[in-house]
Amino acid sequence: EKDEPATSKESTTQMTAKSQEDAAEKPKQKLLDIIGNMKVEVSYRKKLQQLKTREIKKQAPDELDSEGAVPQRTAEGIQRSRGKPLNPELVEAASAVASSLPLDKKQTESELLAQLRRHEETTDKQKKGGTVNLRNMIAEMAVKRQTPAQRGVRISNRISLELDEDGQQIKLERVNTRRSLKVGRRLNIFTKASTETEMALKTVSPPTIWDLEFAKELAAVTAQPPRNGFEEMIQWTKEGIMWEFPIDNEAGMEEDAEFHEHIFLEKHLEDFPKQGPIRHFMELVICGLSKNPYLTVRQKIEHIEWFQKYFEEKKEFLQGI
Amino acid sequence: PCTRQVRGYYVDWRMLRDVKRRKLAYEYADQRLRINAIRKNTILPKELQEVADKEITELPRDSCPVRIRNRCVLTSRPRGVKRRWRLSRIVFRHFADHAQMSGVQRSMW
């Protein structure tokens, strides 16, 4: 049942494709145009129908001399059907299409009928306005000149496939897409999730022991043994067993301190007396520390501070000598 | 310093004492280095060096690195231990013959 009306329509359109002047063919052609414009369908049959409508459209201007004949004829068809609210054939066709789709029948039927009505309205407006509407459209287009240029920029960015140099351009692209996403009517497909309560929960409690345990379990379960040598090497690199290539000679060294902080340690000697054996001794200490590549700056400063404290404690003893 | 019973899986008590000495030596390493720097000096006055001598003797006896003995890791044998593998010669031979030592082969030439 479902296949017959569609196939019969297709056969009829194929039969009557050449005879464009047939009146009965126009509402069917219009319906096929509508079906071609429908955005709901997903199945392969609809794509076939779309292809056929495009073929018919291509055939139509070839056979007819004037390009405006088709919309005029559709407008005439609409004029004839406007007497009744909707052409009963169209209604039947809409019901057949709705039944053929796997979605909710009544909803698709109502959507198709609404689409038909919208189409009628738009064609009425076209018929009334004529060139005036076009002029308005062009005037509007003149105001929004940026969008086609932006689109061209986006297309050129996509084609170029460069990431390093055009990083900024791609960021702009992303910003533009974000703006365009929020513009327009809402589809009301998704319900608004309450994000406020989630945020409040997260800020209140730090990760509990159970969360940590769960995370550890997840990591243990998802960490599959390496399937090949490459994955093994990746795992070793992450753990630190294997070095990273190309070899970085300064891997693992402290990154904070510059060379001058290691070598020029005289500024730490300000508290010491400037004459005498202690100063001599400390200068030797500093010379040795500056040549030591294995200690951190912090450790060297700690050495010098310990000596300072030691000599402070022994000051009375030293003055006795 | 642990006041409770020491329970672990070291081979024998000598090994445990060796472990304690190593830990203490690590803790006092910097201090010993600095005091020794004062002692082994020709610039500073001798009185200061004598004071430093007394100070170093006051440190715990197990903190000096000289008391550490490189024992075998598996059998705690004090003698016949190869430093590279930290194993005594008997254990080394055992593993090498069972092909459990990577890169070690019986030599013949």
CSV table of C-alpha atoms in Angstrom, one decimal:
chain,number,residue,atom,x,y,z
A,1,GLU,CA,0.0,0.0,0.0
A,2,LYS,CA,2.7,2.4,1.0
A,3,ASP,CA,4.8,1.6,-2.0
A,4,GLU,CA,2.0,1.8,-4.6
A,5,PRO,CA,1.1,5.5,-4.4
A,6,ALA,CA,4.8,6.5,-4.5
A,7,THR,CA,5.7,4.3,-7.4
A,8,SER,CA,2.5,5.3,-9.2
A,9,LYS,CA,3.4,8.9,-8.7
A,10,GLU,CA,6.9,8.3,-10.0
A,11,SER,CA,5.6,6.4,-13.0
A,12,THR,CA,3.1,9.1,-13.7
A,13,THR,CA,5.7,11.8,-13.5
A,14,GLN,CA,7.9,9.9,-15.8
A,15,MET,CA,5.1,9.5,-18.3
A,16,THR,CA,3.9,13.0,-18.1
A,17,ALA,CA,7.3,14.6,-17.8
A,18,LYS,CA,7.3,15.6,-21.5
A,19,SER,CA,3.8,17.0,-21.6
A,20,GLN,CA,4.2,20.0,-19.4
A,21,GLU,CA,1.0,21.6,-20.4
A,22,ASP,CA,-1.1,19.0,-18.7
A,23,ALA,CA,-3.0,20.6,-15.8
A,24,ALA,CA,-3.2,17.5,-13.7
A,25,GLU,CA,0.5,17.2,-13.6
A,26,LYS,CA,1.2,20.6,-12.0
A,27,PRO,CA,0.0,19.9,-8.5
A,28,LYS,CA,1.9,16.7,-8.5
A,29,GLN,CA,5.0,18.4,-9.7
A,30,LYS,CA,4.5,21.1,-7.1
A,31,LEU,CA,4.1,18.3,-4.5
A,32,LEU,CA,7.3,16.7,-5.7
A,33,ASP,CA,9.0,20.1,-5.5
A,34,ILE,CA,7.8,20.4,-1.9
A,35,ILE,CA,9.0,16.9,-1.1
A,36,GLY,CA,12.3,17.8,-2.6
A,37,ASN,CA,12.5,20.9,-0.4
A,38,MET,CA,11.5,18.9,2.8
A,39,LYS,CA,14.2,18.7,5.4
A,40,VAL,CA,12.7,16.0,7.5
A,41,GLU,CA,13.2,12.9,5.3
A,42,VAL,CA,16.3,10.8,5.6
A,43,SER,CA,15.5,7.6,3.5
A,44,TYR,CA,17.0,6.7,0.2
A,45,ARG,CA,13.6,6.8,-1.5
A,46,LYS,CA,13.3,10.5,-0.8
A,47,LYS,CA,16.8,11.1,-2.3
A,48,LEU,CA,15.7,9.3,-5.4
A,49,GLN,CA,12.6,11.4,-5.6
A,50,GLN,CA,14.7,14.5,-5.1
A,51,LEU,CA,17.0,13.5,-8.0
A,52,LYS,CA,14.0,12.9,-10.2
A,53,THR,CA,12.5,16.3,-9.4
A,54,ARG,CA,15.8,17.9,-10.2
A,55,GLU,CA,15.9,16.0,-13.5
A,56,ILE,CA,12.3,17.1,-14.2
A,57,LYS,CA,13.2,20.7,-13.4
A,58,LYS,CA,16.2,20.5,-15.7
A,59,GLN,CA,14.0,19.0,-18.4
A,60,ALA,CA,11.3,21.6,-18.0
A,61,PRO,CA,13.4,24.7,-18.9
A,62,ASP,CA,14.9,22.8,-21.8
A,63,GLU,CA,11.6,22.1,-23.3
A,64,LEU,CA,9.9,25.4,-22.5
A,65,ASP,CA,11.5,28.5,-23.9
A,66,SER,CA,10.8,30.9,-21.0
A,67,GLU,CA,12.2,30.3,-17.6
A,68,GLY,CA,9.4,32.1,-15.8
A,69,ALA,CA,6.8,29.7,-17.3
A,70,VAL,CA,7.2,27.2,-14.5
A,71,PRO,CA,6.6,29.5,-11.6
A,72,GLN,CA,3.8,31.1,-13.5
A,73,ARG,CA,2.2,27.7,-14.1
A,74,THR,CA,2.7,26.8,-10.5
A,75,ALA,CA,1.1,30.1,-9.6
A,76,GLU,CA,-1.8,29.3,-11.9
A,77,GLY,CA,-2.0,25.9,-10.4
A,78,ILE,CA,-2.1,27.5,-7.0
A,79,GLN,CA,-4.8,29.9,-8.1
A,80,ARG,CA,-6.9,27.1,-9.2
A,81,SER,CA,-6.3,25.2,-5.9
A,82,ARG,CA,-6.7,28.4,-3.8
A,83,GLY,CA,-10.5,28.2,-4.2
A,84,LYS,CA,-10.3,25.2,-1.9
A,85,PRO,CA,-8.1,25.5,1.2
A,86,LEU,CA,-5.8,22.7,-0.1
A,87,ASN,CA,-5.9,20.5,-3.1
A,88,PRO,CA,-7.4,17.1,-2.0
A,89,GLU,CA,-4.8,15.4,-4.2
A,90,LEU,CA,-2.1,17.1,-2.3
A,91,VAL,CA,-3.7,16.1,1.0
A,92,GLU,CA,-3.8,12.5,-0.2
A,93,ALA,CA,-0.2,12.7,-1.4
A,94,ALA,CA,0.8,14.2,1.9
A,95,SER,CA,-0.9,11.4,3.8
A,96,ALA,CA,0.8,8.8,1.6
A,97,VAL,CA,4.2,10.3,2.2
A,98,ALA,CA,3.6,10.5,5.9
A,99,SER,CA,2.6,6.9,6.0
A,100,SER,CA,5.7,5.9,4.0
A,101,LEU,CA,8.1,7.7,6.5
A,102,PRO,CA,9.1,5.7,9.6
A,103,LEU,CA,8.4,8.7,11.9
A,104,ASP,CA,5.2,9.7,13.6
A,105,LYS,CA,2.5,9.7,10.9
A,106,LYS,CA,0.2,12.5,12.2
A,107,GLN,CA,3.1,14.8,12.9
A,108,THR,CA,4.7,14.4,9.5
A,109,GLU,CA,1.3,14.8,7.8
A,110,SER,CA,0.6,18.1,9.7
A,111,GLU,CA,4.2,19.3,9.0
A,112,LEU,CA,3.7,18.5,5.2
A,113,LEU,CA,0.4,20.3,5.1
A,114,ALA,CA,1.9,23.3,6.9
A,115,GLN,CA,4.7,23.3,4.4
A,116,LEU,CA,2.2,23.3,1.6
A,117,ARG,CA,0.4,26.3,3.1
A,118,ARG,CA,3.7,28.1,3.5
A,119,HIS,CA,4.6,27.4,0.0
A,120,GLU,CA,1.3,28.8,-1.2
A,121,GLU,CA,1.8,31.9,0.8
A,122,THR,CA,5.3,32.5,-0.6
A,123,THR,CA,4.1,31.9,-4.2
A,124,ASP,CA,1.2,34.4,-3.6
A,125,LYS,CA,3.6,37.0,-2.4
A,126,GLN,CA,5.9,36.4,-5.4
A,127,LYS,CA,3.0,36.7,-7.7
A,128,LYS,CA,1.8,40.0,-6.2
A,129,GLY,CA,5.2,41.6,-5.5
A,130,GLY,CA,7.0,40.6,-8.7
A,131,THR,CA,10.1,42.8,-9.2
A,132,VAL,CA,9.4,45.0,-6.1
A,133,ASN,CA,10.2,42.1,-3.8
A,134,LEU,CA,13.4,41.5,-5.7
A,135,ARG,CA,14.4,45.1,-5.3
A,136,ASN,CA,13.8,45.0,-1.6
A,137,MET,CA,15.8,41.8,-1.4
A,138,ILE,CA,18.7,43.4,-3.2
A,139,ALA,CA,18.5,46.5,-1.1
A,140,GLU,CA,18.7,44.3,2.0
A,141,MET,CA,21.5,42.4,0.6
A,142,ALA,CA,23.4,45.6,0.0
A,143,VAL,CA,23.3,46.3,3.7
A,144,LYS,CA,24.6,43.0,4.7
A,145,ARG,CA,27.6,42.9,2.4
A,146,GLN,CA,29.9,41.3,5.0
A,147,THR,CA,28.4,37.8,5.1
A,148,PRO,CA,29.3,36.6,1.6
A,149,ALA,CA,32.8,37.9,2.1
A,150,GLN,CA,33.0,36.1,5.4
A,151,ARG,CA,31.7,33.0,3.8
A,152,GLY,CA,34.3,33.3,1.1
A,153,VAL,CA,37.0,33.8,3.7
A,154,ARG,CA,35.8,30.7,5.6
A,155,ILE,CA,35.8,28.6,2.5
A,156,SER,CA,39.2,29.7,1.6
A,157,ASN,CA,40.4,29.0,5.1
A,158,ARG,CA,39.0,25.5,4.9
A,159,ILE,CA,40.6,24.9,1.5
A,160,SER,CA,44.0,26.2,2.6
A,161,LEU,CA,44.4,23.7,5.4
A,162,GLU,CA,47.1,25.7,7.1
A,163,LEU,CA,47.1,25.7,10.9
A,164,ASP,CA,50.2,27.5,12.1
A,165,GLU,CA,50.1,30.7,10.1
A,166,ASP,CA,46.3,31.0,9.9
A,167,GLY,CA,45.7,30.1,13.6
A,168,GLN,CA,44.3,33.6,14.1
A,169,GLN,CA,42.1,33.3,11.1
A,170,ILE,CA,40.7,30.0,12.3
A,171,LYS,CA,40.0,31.5,15.7
A,172,LEU,CA,38.0,34.3,14.0
A,173,GLU,CA,36.2,31.6,12.0
A,174,ARG,CA,35.3,29.9,15.2
A,175,VAL,CA,34.1,33.1,16.8
A,176,ASN,CA,31.9,33.8,13.7
A,177,THR,CA,30.4,30.3,13.9
A,178,ARG,CA,29.6,30.8,17.5
A,179,ARG,CA,27.8,34.0,16.7
A,180,SER,CA,25.8,32.4,13.9
A,181,LEU,CA,24.9,29.4,16.1
A,182,LYS,CA,22.9,31.5,18.6
A,183,VAL,CA,21.2,33.6,15.8
A,184,GLY,CA,17.9,32.2,14.5
A,185,ARG,CA,14.9,30.4,15.8
A,186,ARG,CA,15.2,27.7,18.4
A,187,LEU,CA,14.3,24.2,17.3
A,188,ASN,CA,13.1,23.1,20.7
A,189,ILE,CA,14.6,19.7,20.3
A,190,PHE,CA,16.6,19.7,23.5
A,191,THR,CA,15.4,20.6,27.0
A,192,LYS,CA,17.4,23.1,29.0
A,193,ALA,CA,19.6,21.3,31.4
A,194,SER,CA,19.9,22.9,34.8
A,195,THR,CA,23.6,23.7,35.0
A,196,GLU,CA,23.4,25.9,38.1
A,197,THR,CA,22.9,23.1,40.6
A,198,GLU,CA,25.7,21.1,39.0
A,199,MET,CA,28.1,24.0,39.3
A,200,ALA,CA,27.2,24.6,42.9
A,201,LEU,CA,27.8,20.9,43.8
A,202,LYS,CA,31.2,20.9,42.1
A,203,THR,CA,32.4,24.0,43.9
A,204,VAL,CA,31.2,22.9,47.3
A,205,SER,CA,33.0,19.5,47.7
A,206,PRO,CA,36.5,18.7,46.7
A,207,PRO,CA,37.0,15.2,45.1
A,208,THR,CA,36.2,12.6,47.8
A,209,ILE,CA,38.1,9.4,48.4
A,210,TRP,CA,35.4,7.5,46.5
A,211,ASP,CA,35.9,9.8,43.5
A,212,LEU,CA,39.6,9.1,43.6
A,213,GLU,CA,39.0,5.4,44.0
A,214,PHE,CA,36.6,5.4,41.1
A,215,ALA,CA,39.1,7.4,39.0
A,216,LYS,CA,41.8,4.8,39.8
A,217,GLU,CA,39.6,1.9,38.9
A,218,LEU,CA,38.7,3.5,35.6
A,219,ALA,CA,42.3,4.1,34.8
A,220,ALA,CA,43.2,0.5,35.7
A,221,VAL,CA,40.4,-0.9,33.6
A,222,THR,CA,40.9,1.3,30.6
A,223,ALA,CA,44.7,0.9,30.5
A,224,GLN,CA,44.9,-2.0,28.1
A,225,PRO,CA,48.2,-3.8,27.7
A,226,PRO,CA,50.0,-2.5,24.6
A,227,ARG,CA,49.1,-4.2,21.4
A,228,ASN,CA,52.4,-3.5,19.7
A,229,GLY,CA,55.9,-2.1,20.2
A,230,PHE,CA,54.8,1.5,19.4
A,231,GLU,CA,52.2,1.5,22.1
A,232,GLU,CA,54.7,0.1,24.5
A,233,MET,CA,57.2,2.8,23.7
A,234,ILE,CA,54.4,5.4,24.2
A,235,GLN,CA,53.6,4.0,27.6
A,236,TRP,CA,57.3,4.0,28.6
A,237,THR,CA,57.7,7.6,27.5
A,238,LYS,CA,54.7,8.6,29.6
A,239,GLU,CA,56.1,6.9,32.6
A,240,GLY,CA,59.6,8.4,32.1
A,241,ILE,CA,61.4,5.2,31.4
A,242,MET,CA,62.1,6.3,27.8
A,243,TRP,CA,63.5,9.6,26.8
A,244,GLU,CA,61.7,12.0,24.5
A,245,PHE,CA,63.1,12.3,21.0
A,246,PRO,CA,64.7,14.5,19.7
A,247,ILE,CA,66.8,14.3,22.9
A,248,ASP,CA,66.6,17.4,25.0
A,249,ASN,CA,69.9,17.8,26.9
A,250,GLU,CA,68.3,19.8,29.6
A,251,ALA,CA,65.5,17.4,30.4
A,252,GLY,CA,65.0,17.1,34.1
A,253,MET,CA,67.2,20.0,35.0
A,254,GLU,CA,65.8,22.9,37.0
A,255,GLU,CA,64.3,25.5,34.7
A,256,ASP,CA,64.0,28.4,37.1
A,257,ALA,CA,67.5,29.6,37.7
A,258,GLU,CA,69.8,31.2,35.1
A,259,PHE,CA,73.5,30.5,35.0
A,260,HIS,CA,74.4,33.8,36.7
A,261,GLU,CA,72.5,32.7,39.8
A,262,HIS,CA,74.8,29.6,40.0
A,263,ILE,CA,78.1,31.4,39.4
A,264,PHE,CA,77.8,34.8,40.9
A,265,LEU,CA,77.2,33.9,44.6
A,266,GLU,CA,79.1,36.9,46.1
A,267,LYS,CA,75.8,38.7,46.8
A,268,HIS,CA,75.1,36.1,49.5
A,269,LEU,CA,78.4,37.1,51.2
A,270,GLU,CA,77.3,40.5,52.3
A,271,ASP,CA,76.8,39.5,56.0
A,272,PHE,CA,80.4,38.3,56.3
A,273,PRO,CA,83.3,40.5,57.4
A,274,LYS,CA,85.2,41.7,54.4
A,275,GLN,CA,88.7,41.1,55.8
A,276,GLY,CA,90.2,38.2,57.5
A,277,PRO,CA,90.4,34.4,57.2
A,278,ILE,CA,86.7,33.8,57.3
A,279,ARG,CA,86.2,35.9,54.2
A,280,HIS,CA,89.0,34.0,52.5
A,281,PHE,CA,87.4,30.7,53.5
A,282,MET,CA,84.0,31.8,52.2
A,283,GLU,CA,85.3,32.9,48.9
A,284,LEU,CA,86.9,29.5,48.5
A,285,VAL,CA,83.5,27.9,49.3
A,286,ILE,CA,81.8,30.1,46.7
A,287,CYS,CA,84.4,29.2,44.1
A,288,GLY,CA,83.7,25.5,44.8
A,289,LEU,CA,79.9,25.9,44.7
A,290,SER,CA,80.0,27.8,41.4
A,291,LYS,CA,81.8,25.0,39.8
A,292,ASN,CA,79.3,22.4,41.1
A,293,PRO,CA,76.7,21.6,38.4
A,294,TYR,CA,74.8,19.0,40.5
A,295,LEU,CA,73.4,21.2,43.1
A,296,THR,CA,70.4,23.5,42.8
A,297,VAL,CA,70.6,27.2,43.6
A,298,ARG,CA,68.5,26.6,46.7
A,299,GLN,CA,71.0,24.0,48.0
A,300,LYS,CA,74.0,26.3,47.4
A,301,ILE,CA,72.3,29.2,49.3
A,302,GLU,CA,71.5,26.8,52.1
A,303,HIS,CA,75.2,25.9,52.4
A,304,ILE,CA,76.2,29.5,52.6
A,305,GLU,CA,73.5,30.3,55.2
A,306,TRP,CA,74.6,27.4,57.4
A,307,PHE,CA,78.2,28.7,57.4
A,308,GLN,CA,76.9,32.1,58.3
A,309,LYS,CA,75.0,30.7,61.2
A,310,TYR,CA,77.9,28.7,62.4
A,311,PHE,CA,80.3,31.6,62.4
A,312,GLU,CA,77.7,33.8,64.1
A,313,GLU,CA,77.5,31.2,66.9
A,314,LYS,CA,81.3,31.0,67.1
A,315,LYS,CA,81.8,34.8,67.1
A,316,GLU,CA,82.5,35.2,70.8
A,317,PHE,CA,84.9,32.3,70.6
A,318,LEU,CA,86.7,33.8,67.6
A,319,GLN,CA,87.0,37.2,69.2
A,320,GLY,CA,88.7,35.6,72.2
A,321,ILE,CA,91.4,34.3,69.9
B,1,PRO,CA,64.4,6.3,65.5
B,2,CYS,CA,61.8,3.6,65.6
B,3,THR,CA,60.7,2.5,69.1
B,4,ARG,CA,58.3,-0.1,68.0
B,5,GLN,CA,59.2,-3.6,66.9
B,6,VAL,CA,60.9,-3.6,63.6
B,7,ARG,CA,59.1,-5.9,61.2
B,8,GLY,CA,60.2,-6.2,57.6
B,9,TYR,CA,61.5,-8.5,55.0
B,10,TYR,CA,65.2,-7.9,55.2
B,11,VAL,CA,67.3,-11.0,55.0
B,12,ASP,CA,68.9,-10.6,58.5
B,13,TRP,CA,69.5,-8.1,61.2
B,14,ARG,CA,72.9,-7.1,59.9
B,15,MET,CA,71.2,-6.0,56.7
B,16,LEU,CA,68.7,-4.0,58.7
B,17,ARG,CA,71.4,-2.3,60.6
B,18,ASP,CA,73.1,-1.5,57.3
B,19,VAL,CA,69.9,0.0,56.0
B,20,LYS,CA,69.6,2.2,59.1
B,21,ARG,CA,73.2,3.4,58.7
B,22,ARG,CA,72.5,4.3,55.1
B,23,LYS,CA,69.5,6.4,56.1
B,24,LEU,CA,71.3,8.2,58.8
B,25,ALA,CA,74.3,8.9,56.5
B,26,TYR,CA,71.9,10.4,54.0
B,27,GLU,CA,70.4,12.7,56.6
B,28,TYR,CA,73.7,14.0,58.0
B,29,ALA,CA,75.6,14.1,54.8
B,30,ASP,CA,75.4,17.8,54.3
B,31,GLN,CA,76.3,18.6,57.9
B,32,ARG,CA,79.3,16.3,57.9
B,33,LEU,CA,80.5,17.8,54.6
B,34,ARG,CA,80.3,21.4,56.0
B,35,ILE,CA,82.0,20.5,59.3
B,36,ASN,CA,84.7,18.6,57.5
B,37,ALA,CA,85.3,21.6,55.2
B,38,ILE,CA,86.1,23.6,58.3
B,39,ARG,CA,88.3,20.9,59.7
B,40,LYS,CA,90.4,20.2,56.6
B,41,ASN,CA,91.5,23.8,56.3
B,42,THR,CA,94.7,25.7,56.4
B,43,ILE,CA,93.2,29.2,56.4
B,44,LEU,CA,90.9,29.1,59.5
B,45,PRO,CA,92.5,29.2,62.9
B,46,LYS,CA,93.3,25.9,64.6
B,47,GLU,CA,91.1,26.6,67.6
B,48,LEU,CA,88.1,26.7,65.3
B,49,GLN,CA,89.1,23.5,63.7
B,50,GLU,CA,89.4,21.7,67.1
B,51,VAL,CA,85.9,22.9,68.0
B,52,ALA,CA,84.7,21.4,64.7
B,53,ASP,CA,86.5,18.2,65.5
B,54,LYS,CA,84.5,17.9,68.7
B,55,GLU,CA,81.3,18.7,67.0
B,56,ILE,CA,81.7,16.0,64.4
B,57,THR,CA,82.3,13.4,67.1
B,58,GLU,CA,79.0,14.4,68.7
B,59,LEU,CA,77.1,13.4,65.7
B,60,PRO,CA,75.6,9.9,65.8
B,61,ARG,CA,78.1,7.2,65.0
B,62,ASP,CA,76.0,5.6,62.3
B,63,SER,CA,75.8,8.8,60.3
B,64,CYS,CA,79.3,8.4,58.8
B,65,PRO,CA,79.4,6.8,55.4
B,66,VAL,CA,82.4,4.7,56.2
B,67,ARG,CA,80.3,2.3,58.3
B,68,ILE,CA,78.2,1.4,55.3
B,69,ARG,CA,79.0,-2.1,53.9
B,70,ASN,CA,77.9,-3.0,50.4
B,71,ARG,CA,76.2,-6.2,51.2
B,72,CYS,CA,74.5,-8.6,48.7
B,73,VAL,CA,70.9,-7.5,48.2
B,74,LEU,CA,69.5,-11.0,48.2
B,75,THR,CA,71.7,-12.9,50.7
B,76,SER,CA,73.3,-10.2,52.8
B,77,ARG,CA,76.7,-11.6,52.1
B,78,PRO,CA,79.3,-8.9,53.0
B,79,ARG,CA,82.1,-10.3,50.9
B,80,GLY,CA,82.3,-11.2,47.2
B,81,VAL,CA,79.7,-8.6,46.1
B,82,LYS,CA,79.9,-7.1,42.7
B,83,ARG,CA,79.0,-3.4,42.8
B,84,ARG,CA,77.2,-3.2,39.4
B,85,TRP,CA,74.7,-5.8,40.3
B,86,ARG,CA,74.7,-5.5,44.1
B,87,LEU,CA,74.7,-9.3,44.2
B,88,SER,CA,77.1,-11.8,45.8
B,89,ARG,CA,79.1,-14.0,43.5
B,90,ILE,CA,77.1,-17.1,44.2
B,91,VAL,CA,73.7,-15.5,43.5
B,92,PHE,CA,75.2,-13.8,40.4
B,93,ARG,CA,76.4,-17.2,39.1
B,94,HIS,CA,73.0,-18.8,39.8
B,95,PHE,CA,71.1,-16.2,37.8
B,96,ALA,CA,73.5,-16.0,35.0
B,97,ASP,CA,73.4,-19.7,34.4
B,98,HIS,CA,69.6,-19.7,34.3
B,99,ALA,CA,69.9,-16.8,31.7
B,100,GLN,CA,68.1,-14.4,34.0
B,101,MET,CA,70.9,-11.8,33.8
B,102,SER,CA,70.5,-9.6,30.7
B,103,GLY,CA,73.6,-9.4,28.7
B,104,VAL,CA,75.7,-11.7,30.8
B,105,GLN,CA,77.2,-14.7,29.1
B,106,ARG,CA,79.7,-17.4,30.0
B,107,SER,CA,83.0,-16.2,28.7
B,108,MET,CA,85.4,-18.3,26.7
B,109,TRP,CA,88.2,-17.1,24.6
